[in-house]
Tab-separated table of C-alpha atoms in Angstrom:
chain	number	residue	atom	x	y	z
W	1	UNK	CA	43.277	226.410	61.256
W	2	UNK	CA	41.636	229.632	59.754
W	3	UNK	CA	42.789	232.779	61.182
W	4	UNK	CA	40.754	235.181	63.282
W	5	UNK	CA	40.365	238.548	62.012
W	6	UNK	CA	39.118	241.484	64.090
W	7	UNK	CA	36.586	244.354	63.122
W	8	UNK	CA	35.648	247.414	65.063
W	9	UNK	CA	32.521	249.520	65.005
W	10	UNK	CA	32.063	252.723	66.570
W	11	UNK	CA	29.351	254.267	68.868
W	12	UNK	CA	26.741	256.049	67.755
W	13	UNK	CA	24.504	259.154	68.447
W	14	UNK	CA	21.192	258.849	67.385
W	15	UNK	CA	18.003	260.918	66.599
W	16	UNK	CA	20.151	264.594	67.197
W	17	UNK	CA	17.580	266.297	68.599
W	18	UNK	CA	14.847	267.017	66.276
W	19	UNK	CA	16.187	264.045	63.814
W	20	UNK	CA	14.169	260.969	65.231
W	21	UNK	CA	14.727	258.080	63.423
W	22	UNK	CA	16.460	259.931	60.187
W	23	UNK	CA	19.945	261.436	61.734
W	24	UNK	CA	22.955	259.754	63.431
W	25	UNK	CA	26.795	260.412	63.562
W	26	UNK	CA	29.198	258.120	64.435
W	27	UNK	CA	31.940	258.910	67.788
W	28	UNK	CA	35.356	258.225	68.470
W	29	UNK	CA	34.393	256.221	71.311
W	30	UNK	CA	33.426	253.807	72.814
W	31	UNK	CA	32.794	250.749	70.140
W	32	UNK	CA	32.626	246.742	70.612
W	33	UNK	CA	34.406	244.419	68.371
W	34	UNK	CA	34.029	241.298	66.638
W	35	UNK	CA	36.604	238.315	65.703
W	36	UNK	CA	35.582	236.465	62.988
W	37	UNK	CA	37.071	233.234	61.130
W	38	UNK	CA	35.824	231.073	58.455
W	39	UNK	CA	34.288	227.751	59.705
W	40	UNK	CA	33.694	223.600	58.933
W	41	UNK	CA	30.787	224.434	60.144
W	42	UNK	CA	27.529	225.642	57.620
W	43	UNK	CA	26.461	229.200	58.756
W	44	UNK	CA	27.131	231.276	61.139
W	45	UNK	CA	28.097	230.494	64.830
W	46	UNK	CA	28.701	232.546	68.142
W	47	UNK	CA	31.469	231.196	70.295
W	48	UNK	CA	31.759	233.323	72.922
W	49	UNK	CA	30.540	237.118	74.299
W	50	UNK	CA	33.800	238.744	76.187
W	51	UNK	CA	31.956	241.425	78.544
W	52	UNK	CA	33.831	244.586	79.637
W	53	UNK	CA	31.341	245.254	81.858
W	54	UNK	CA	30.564	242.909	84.754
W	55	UNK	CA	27.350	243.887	85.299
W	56	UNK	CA	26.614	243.162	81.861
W	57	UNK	CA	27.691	239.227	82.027
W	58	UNK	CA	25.103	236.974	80.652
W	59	UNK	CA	22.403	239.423	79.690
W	60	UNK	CA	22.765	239.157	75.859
W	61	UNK	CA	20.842	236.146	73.800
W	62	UNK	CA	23.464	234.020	72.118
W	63	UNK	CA	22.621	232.166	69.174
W	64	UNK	CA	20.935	233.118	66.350
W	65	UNK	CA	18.599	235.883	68.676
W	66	UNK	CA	22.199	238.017	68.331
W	67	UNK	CA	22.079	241.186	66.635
W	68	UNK	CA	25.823	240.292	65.246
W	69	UNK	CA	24.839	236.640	64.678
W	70	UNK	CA	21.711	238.056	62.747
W	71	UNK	CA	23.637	240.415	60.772
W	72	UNK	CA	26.327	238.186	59.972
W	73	UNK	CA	24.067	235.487	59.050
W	74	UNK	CA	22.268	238.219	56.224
W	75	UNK	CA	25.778	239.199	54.868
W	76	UNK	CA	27.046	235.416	54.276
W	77	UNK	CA	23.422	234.670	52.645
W	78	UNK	CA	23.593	237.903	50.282
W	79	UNK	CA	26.774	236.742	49.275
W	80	UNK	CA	26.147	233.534	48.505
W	81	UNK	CA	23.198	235.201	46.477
W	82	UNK	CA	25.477	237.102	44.305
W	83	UNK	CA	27.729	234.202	43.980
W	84	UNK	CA	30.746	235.499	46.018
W	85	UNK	CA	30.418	232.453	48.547
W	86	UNK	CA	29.856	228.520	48.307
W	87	UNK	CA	26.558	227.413	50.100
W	88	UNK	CA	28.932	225.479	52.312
W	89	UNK	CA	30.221	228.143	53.824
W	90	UNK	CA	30.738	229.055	57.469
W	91	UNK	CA	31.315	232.093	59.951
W	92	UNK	CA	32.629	231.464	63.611
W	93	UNK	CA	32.382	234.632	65.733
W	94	UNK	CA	33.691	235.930	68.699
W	95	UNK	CA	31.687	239.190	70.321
W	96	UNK	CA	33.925	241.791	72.268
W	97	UNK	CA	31.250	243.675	74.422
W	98	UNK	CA	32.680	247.020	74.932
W	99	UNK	CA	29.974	248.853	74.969
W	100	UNK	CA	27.403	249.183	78.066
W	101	UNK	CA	23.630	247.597	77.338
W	102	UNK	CA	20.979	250.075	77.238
W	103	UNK	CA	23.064	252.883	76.975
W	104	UNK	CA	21.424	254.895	73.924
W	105	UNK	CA	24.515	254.819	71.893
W	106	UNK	CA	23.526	251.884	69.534
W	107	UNK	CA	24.506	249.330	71.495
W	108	UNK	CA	23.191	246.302	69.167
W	109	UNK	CA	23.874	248.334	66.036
W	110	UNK	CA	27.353	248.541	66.767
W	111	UNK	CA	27.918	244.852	67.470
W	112	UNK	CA	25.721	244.165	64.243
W	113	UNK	CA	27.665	246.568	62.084
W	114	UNK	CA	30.999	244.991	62.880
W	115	UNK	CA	29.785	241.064	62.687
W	116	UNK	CA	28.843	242.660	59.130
W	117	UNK	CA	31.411	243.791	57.946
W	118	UNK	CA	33.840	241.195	59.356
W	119	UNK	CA	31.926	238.380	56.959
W	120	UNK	CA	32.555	240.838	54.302
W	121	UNK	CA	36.021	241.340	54.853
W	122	UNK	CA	36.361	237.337	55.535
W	123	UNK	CA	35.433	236.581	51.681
W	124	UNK	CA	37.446	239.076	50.293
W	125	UNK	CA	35.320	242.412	50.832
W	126	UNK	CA	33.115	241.895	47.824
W	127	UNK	CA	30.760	244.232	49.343
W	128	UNK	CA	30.888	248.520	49.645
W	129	UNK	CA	29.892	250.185	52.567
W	130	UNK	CA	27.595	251.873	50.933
W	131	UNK	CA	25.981	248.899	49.571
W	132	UNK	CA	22.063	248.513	50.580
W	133	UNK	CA	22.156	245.213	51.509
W	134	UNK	CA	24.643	244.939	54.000
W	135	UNK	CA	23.203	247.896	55.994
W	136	UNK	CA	19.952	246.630	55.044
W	137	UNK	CA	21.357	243.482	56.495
W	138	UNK	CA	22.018	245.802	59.938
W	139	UNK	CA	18.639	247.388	60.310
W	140	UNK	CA	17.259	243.818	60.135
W	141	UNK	CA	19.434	242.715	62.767
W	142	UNK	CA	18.871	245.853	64.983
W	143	UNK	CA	15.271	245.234	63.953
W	144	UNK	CA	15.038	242.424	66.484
W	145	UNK	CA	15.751	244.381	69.330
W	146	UNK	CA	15.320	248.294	69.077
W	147	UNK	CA	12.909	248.589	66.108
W	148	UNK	CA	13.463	248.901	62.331
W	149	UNK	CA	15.753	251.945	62.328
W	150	UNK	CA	19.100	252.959	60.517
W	151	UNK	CA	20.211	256.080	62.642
W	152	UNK	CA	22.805	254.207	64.476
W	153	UNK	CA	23.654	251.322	62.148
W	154	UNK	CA	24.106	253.972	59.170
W	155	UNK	CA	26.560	256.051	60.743
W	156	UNK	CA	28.462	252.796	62.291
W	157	UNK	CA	29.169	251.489	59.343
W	158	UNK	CA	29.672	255.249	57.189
W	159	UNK	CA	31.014	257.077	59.457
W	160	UNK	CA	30.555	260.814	60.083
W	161	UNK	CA	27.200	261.780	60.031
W	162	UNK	CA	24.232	260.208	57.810
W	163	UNK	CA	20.466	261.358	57.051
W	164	UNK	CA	18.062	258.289	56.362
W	165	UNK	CA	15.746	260.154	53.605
W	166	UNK	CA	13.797	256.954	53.026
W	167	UNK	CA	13.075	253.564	54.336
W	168	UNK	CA	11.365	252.102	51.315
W	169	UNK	CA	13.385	252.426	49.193
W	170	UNK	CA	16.463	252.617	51.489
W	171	UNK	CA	17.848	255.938	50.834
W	172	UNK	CA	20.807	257.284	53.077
W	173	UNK	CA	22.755	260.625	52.405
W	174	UNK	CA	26.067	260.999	54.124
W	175	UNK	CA	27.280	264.019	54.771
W	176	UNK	CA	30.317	265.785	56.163
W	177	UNK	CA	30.596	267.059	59.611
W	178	UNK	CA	32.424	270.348	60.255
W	179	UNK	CA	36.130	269.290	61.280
W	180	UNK	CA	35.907	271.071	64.247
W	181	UNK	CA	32.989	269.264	65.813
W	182	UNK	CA	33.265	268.079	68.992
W	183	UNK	CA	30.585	265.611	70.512
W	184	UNK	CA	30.877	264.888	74.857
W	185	UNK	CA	28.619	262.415	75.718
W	186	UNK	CA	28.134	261.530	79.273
W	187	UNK	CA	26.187	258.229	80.531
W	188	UNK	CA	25.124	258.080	84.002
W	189	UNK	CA	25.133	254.385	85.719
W	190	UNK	CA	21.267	254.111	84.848
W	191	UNK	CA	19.636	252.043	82.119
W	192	UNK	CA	16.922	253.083	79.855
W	193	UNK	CA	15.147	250.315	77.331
W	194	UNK	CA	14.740	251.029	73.938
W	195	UNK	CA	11.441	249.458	73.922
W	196	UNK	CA	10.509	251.597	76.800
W	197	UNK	CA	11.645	254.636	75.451
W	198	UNK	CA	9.511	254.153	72.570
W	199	UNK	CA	6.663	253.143	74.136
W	200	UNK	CA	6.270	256.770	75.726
W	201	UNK	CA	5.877	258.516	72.558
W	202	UNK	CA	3.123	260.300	71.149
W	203	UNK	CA	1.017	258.650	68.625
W	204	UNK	CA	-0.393	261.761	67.716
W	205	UNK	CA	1.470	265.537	67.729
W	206	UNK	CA	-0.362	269.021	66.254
W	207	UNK	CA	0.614	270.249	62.876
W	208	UNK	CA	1.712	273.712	64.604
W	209	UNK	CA	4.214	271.564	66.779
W	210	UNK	CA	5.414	269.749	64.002
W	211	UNK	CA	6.051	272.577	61.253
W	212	UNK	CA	7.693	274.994	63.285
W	213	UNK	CA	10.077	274.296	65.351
W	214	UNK	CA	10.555	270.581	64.814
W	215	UNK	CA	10.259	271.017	60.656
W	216	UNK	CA	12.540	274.011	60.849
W	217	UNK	CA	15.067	272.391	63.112
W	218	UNK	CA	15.528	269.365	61.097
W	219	UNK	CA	16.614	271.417	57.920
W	220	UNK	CA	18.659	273.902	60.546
W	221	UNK	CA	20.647	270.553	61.995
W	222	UNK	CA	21.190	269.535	58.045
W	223	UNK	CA	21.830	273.616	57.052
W	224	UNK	CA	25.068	273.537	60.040
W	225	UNK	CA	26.395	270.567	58.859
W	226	UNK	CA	26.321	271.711	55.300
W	227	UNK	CA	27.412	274.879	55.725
W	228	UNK	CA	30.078	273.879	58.347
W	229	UNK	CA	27.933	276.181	60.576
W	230	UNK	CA	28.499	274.703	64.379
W	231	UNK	CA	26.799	277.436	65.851
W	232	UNK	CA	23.537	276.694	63.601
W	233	UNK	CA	23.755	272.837	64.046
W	234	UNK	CA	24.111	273.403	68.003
W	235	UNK	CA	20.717	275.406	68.317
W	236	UNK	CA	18.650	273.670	65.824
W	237	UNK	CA	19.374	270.664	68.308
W	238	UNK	CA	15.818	271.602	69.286
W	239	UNK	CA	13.218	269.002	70.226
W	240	UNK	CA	9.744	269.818	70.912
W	241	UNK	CA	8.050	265.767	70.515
W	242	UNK	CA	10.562	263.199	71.721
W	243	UNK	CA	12.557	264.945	73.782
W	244	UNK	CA	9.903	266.059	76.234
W	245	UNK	CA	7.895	262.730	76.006
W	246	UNK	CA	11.397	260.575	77.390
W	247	UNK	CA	12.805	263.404	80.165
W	248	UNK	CA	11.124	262.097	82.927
W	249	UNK	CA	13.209	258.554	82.179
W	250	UNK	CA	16.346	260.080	82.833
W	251	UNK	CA	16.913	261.466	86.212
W	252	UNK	CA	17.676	265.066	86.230
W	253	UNK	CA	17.906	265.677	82.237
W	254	UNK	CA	16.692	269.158	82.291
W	255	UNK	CA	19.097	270.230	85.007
W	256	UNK	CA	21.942	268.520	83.234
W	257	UNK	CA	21.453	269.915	79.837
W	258	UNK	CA	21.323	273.525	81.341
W	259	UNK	CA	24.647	272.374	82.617
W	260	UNK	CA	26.279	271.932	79.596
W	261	UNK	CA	24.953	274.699	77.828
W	262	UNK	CA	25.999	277.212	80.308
W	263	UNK	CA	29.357	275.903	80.403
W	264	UNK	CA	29.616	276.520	76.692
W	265	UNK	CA	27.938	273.582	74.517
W	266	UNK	CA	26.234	274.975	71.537
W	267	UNK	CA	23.579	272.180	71.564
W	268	UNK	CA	22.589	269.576	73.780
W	269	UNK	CA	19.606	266.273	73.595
W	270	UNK	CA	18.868	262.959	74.678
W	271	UNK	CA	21.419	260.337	72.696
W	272	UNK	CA	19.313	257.437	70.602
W	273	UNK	CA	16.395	256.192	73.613
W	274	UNK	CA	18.568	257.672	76.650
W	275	UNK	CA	20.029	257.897	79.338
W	276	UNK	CA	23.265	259.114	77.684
W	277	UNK	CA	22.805	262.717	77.084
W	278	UNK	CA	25.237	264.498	74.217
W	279	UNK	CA	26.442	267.935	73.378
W	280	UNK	CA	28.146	269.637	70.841
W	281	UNK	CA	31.002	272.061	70.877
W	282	UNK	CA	33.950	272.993	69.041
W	283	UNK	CA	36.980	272.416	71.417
W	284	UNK	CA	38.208	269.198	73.287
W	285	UNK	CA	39.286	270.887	76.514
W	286	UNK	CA	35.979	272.830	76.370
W	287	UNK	CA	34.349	269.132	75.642
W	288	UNK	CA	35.955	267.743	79.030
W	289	UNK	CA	34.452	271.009	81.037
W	290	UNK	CA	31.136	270.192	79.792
W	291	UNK	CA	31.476	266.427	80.590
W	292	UNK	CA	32.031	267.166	83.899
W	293	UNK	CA	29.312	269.672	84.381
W	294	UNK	CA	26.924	267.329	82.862
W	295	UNK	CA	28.255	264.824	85.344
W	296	UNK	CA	28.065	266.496	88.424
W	297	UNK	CA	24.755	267.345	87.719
W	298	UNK	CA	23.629	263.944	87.399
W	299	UNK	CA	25.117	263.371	90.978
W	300	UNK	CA	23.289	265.879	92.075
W	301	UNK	CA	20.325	264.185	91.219
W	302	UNK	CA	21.309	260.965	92.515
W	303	UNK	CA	23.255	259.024	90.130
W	304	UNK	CA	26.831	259.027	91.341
W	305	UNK	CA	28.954	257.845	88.779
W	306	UNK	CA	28.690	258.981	85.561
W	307	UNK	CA	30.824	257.941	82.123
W	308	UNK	CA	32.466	260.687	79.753
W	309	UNK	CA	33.583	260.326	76.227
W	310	UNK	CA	34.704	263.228	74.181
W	311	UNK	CA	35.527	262.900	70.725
W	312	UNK	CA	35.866	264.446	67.079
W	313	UNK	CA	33.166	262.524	64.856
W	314	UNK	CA	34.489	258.973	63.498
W	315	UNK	CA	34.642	259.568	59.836
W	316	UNK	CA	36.124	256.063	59.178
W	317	UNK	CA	33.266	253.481	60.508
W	318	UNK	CA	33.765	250.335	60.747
W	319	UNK	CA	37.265	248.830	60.424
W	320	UNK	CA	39.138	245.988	60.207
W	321	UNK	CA	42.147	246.229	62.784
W	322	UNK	CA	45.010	244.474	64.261
């Protein structure tokens, strides 16, 4: 009997602010996971999806409408393209659900990612991270569910934080987050679509909107990362065109992102389509105090219970782990 092996990829933050669709950075937590064997069986299978949340139970396709199955099923056919893997071959997978659906922290990119890079790892790891077919092999995947985007699959399977310079041809930059950067991210028990969250956005924005600030703040977000400048980073987390168009889908926002600035974030914005909301800072303790904040302002405005996750940025990505 072939042995399972298990992968894990990491949460992401998508858009930061002004970066829609071209930044992302990956979090300490949470993540889902994958088990993976090889299989009699051609292909790739999905035996079972292990929910952590109970509300979640049955709401995923299985199949090959999966965003892991999907992945996986691009990863086994590039290799057998390359000539790293028989035709015959076959994938059985197992889908840990540890993240929550609809959560805006790259839910189906993360389960992707890790069905990825478990078929890689499987055949011997032929395949780089950085290699544009198996993140190409992601964004297809994600493609099926959240639109054809790399901000969260990028980072998942990088690490740290990545800039998408070009779709055609794929072009992603990594770069290196300050050490001391902190992200909190708090979700509140309310669910935001992808599909809906896109579907308020503006088809059509004026030049003087889009050159300055939203111009400017992209190349501030990329000037504090590159210059290890947390300060600059946290107030170029500016956005003047998504940001405004998906508020009103999240309960509160405005309230709870005064409510982490003034207890000391440096930047705050809508994660990926919403609801989670993230900030930056520079300190863990600080991190927790603005979790809360952000938390209790959410109950304020009705949403009771809230989930916090502070973290440094993953720099790792996906892993394989015990």
């Amino acid at each position: 009997m072939n042995e399972w092996i298990k992968v894990f990829a990491p949460a992401t933050v998508a858009n930061v602010g002004p970066g829609f669709d071209i930044l992302g950075f990956a979090v300490g937590e949470p993540g889902d996971v994958i088990a993976a064997r090889k299989s009699q069986t051609v292909g790739v299978s999905l035996a079972n999806i292990h929910y952590a949340r109970k509300g979640d139970v049955g709401r995923l396709p299985g199949g090959i409408r999966n965003t892991a199955v999907i992945a996986a099923m691009n990863v086994l056919r590039t290799l057998q393209q390359r000539g790293f893997v028989e035709k015959t071959a076959g994938v059985e997978l197992a889908l840990y659900k540890n993240m929550p659906l609809g959560s805006g922290l790259g839910s189906s990119g993360a389960s992707a990612v890790a069905a990825a890079w478990a078929v890689n790892v499987l055949f011997g790891q032929p395949l780089a991270k950085h290699d544009p077919d198996i993140i190409l092999a992601c964004i297809q995947a994600e493609a099926s569910s959240s639109g054809f985007h790399a901000d969260n699959v990028a980072p998942a399977m990088l690490g740290g934080v990545v800039l998408i310079r070009s779709y055609e041809p794929l072009d992603i930059i990594p770069l290196d987050a300050p050490q001391e950067m902190v992200c909190v991210i708090v979700l509140p028990e309310y669910e935001v679509s992808t599909r809906k969250a896109r579907a308020v956005l503006p088809e059509q924005v004026a030049l003087k909107e889009v050159v300055i600030p939203h111009y400017a703040n992209v190349a501030g977000v990329v000037a504090g990362i590159l210059k290890k400048d947390l300060a600059l980073f946290g107030r170029s987390i500016d956005d003047r065109i998504v940001e405004p168009a998906r508020a009103h889908l999240i309960p509160g926002f405005y309230a709870v992102k005064e409510a982490a600035l003034k207890s000391g974030a440096l930047g705050c914005s809508i994660s990926g389509a919403g609801p989670s909301v993230f900030a930056i800072t520079d300190d863990l303790e600080r991190g927790r105090e603005i979790g809360q904040a952000m938390a209790q302002s959410f109950a304020e405005h009705g949403i009771a219970e809230s989930h916090i996750y502070v973290s440094s940025v993953n720099r790792e990505g996906v892993k394989r782990i015990e």
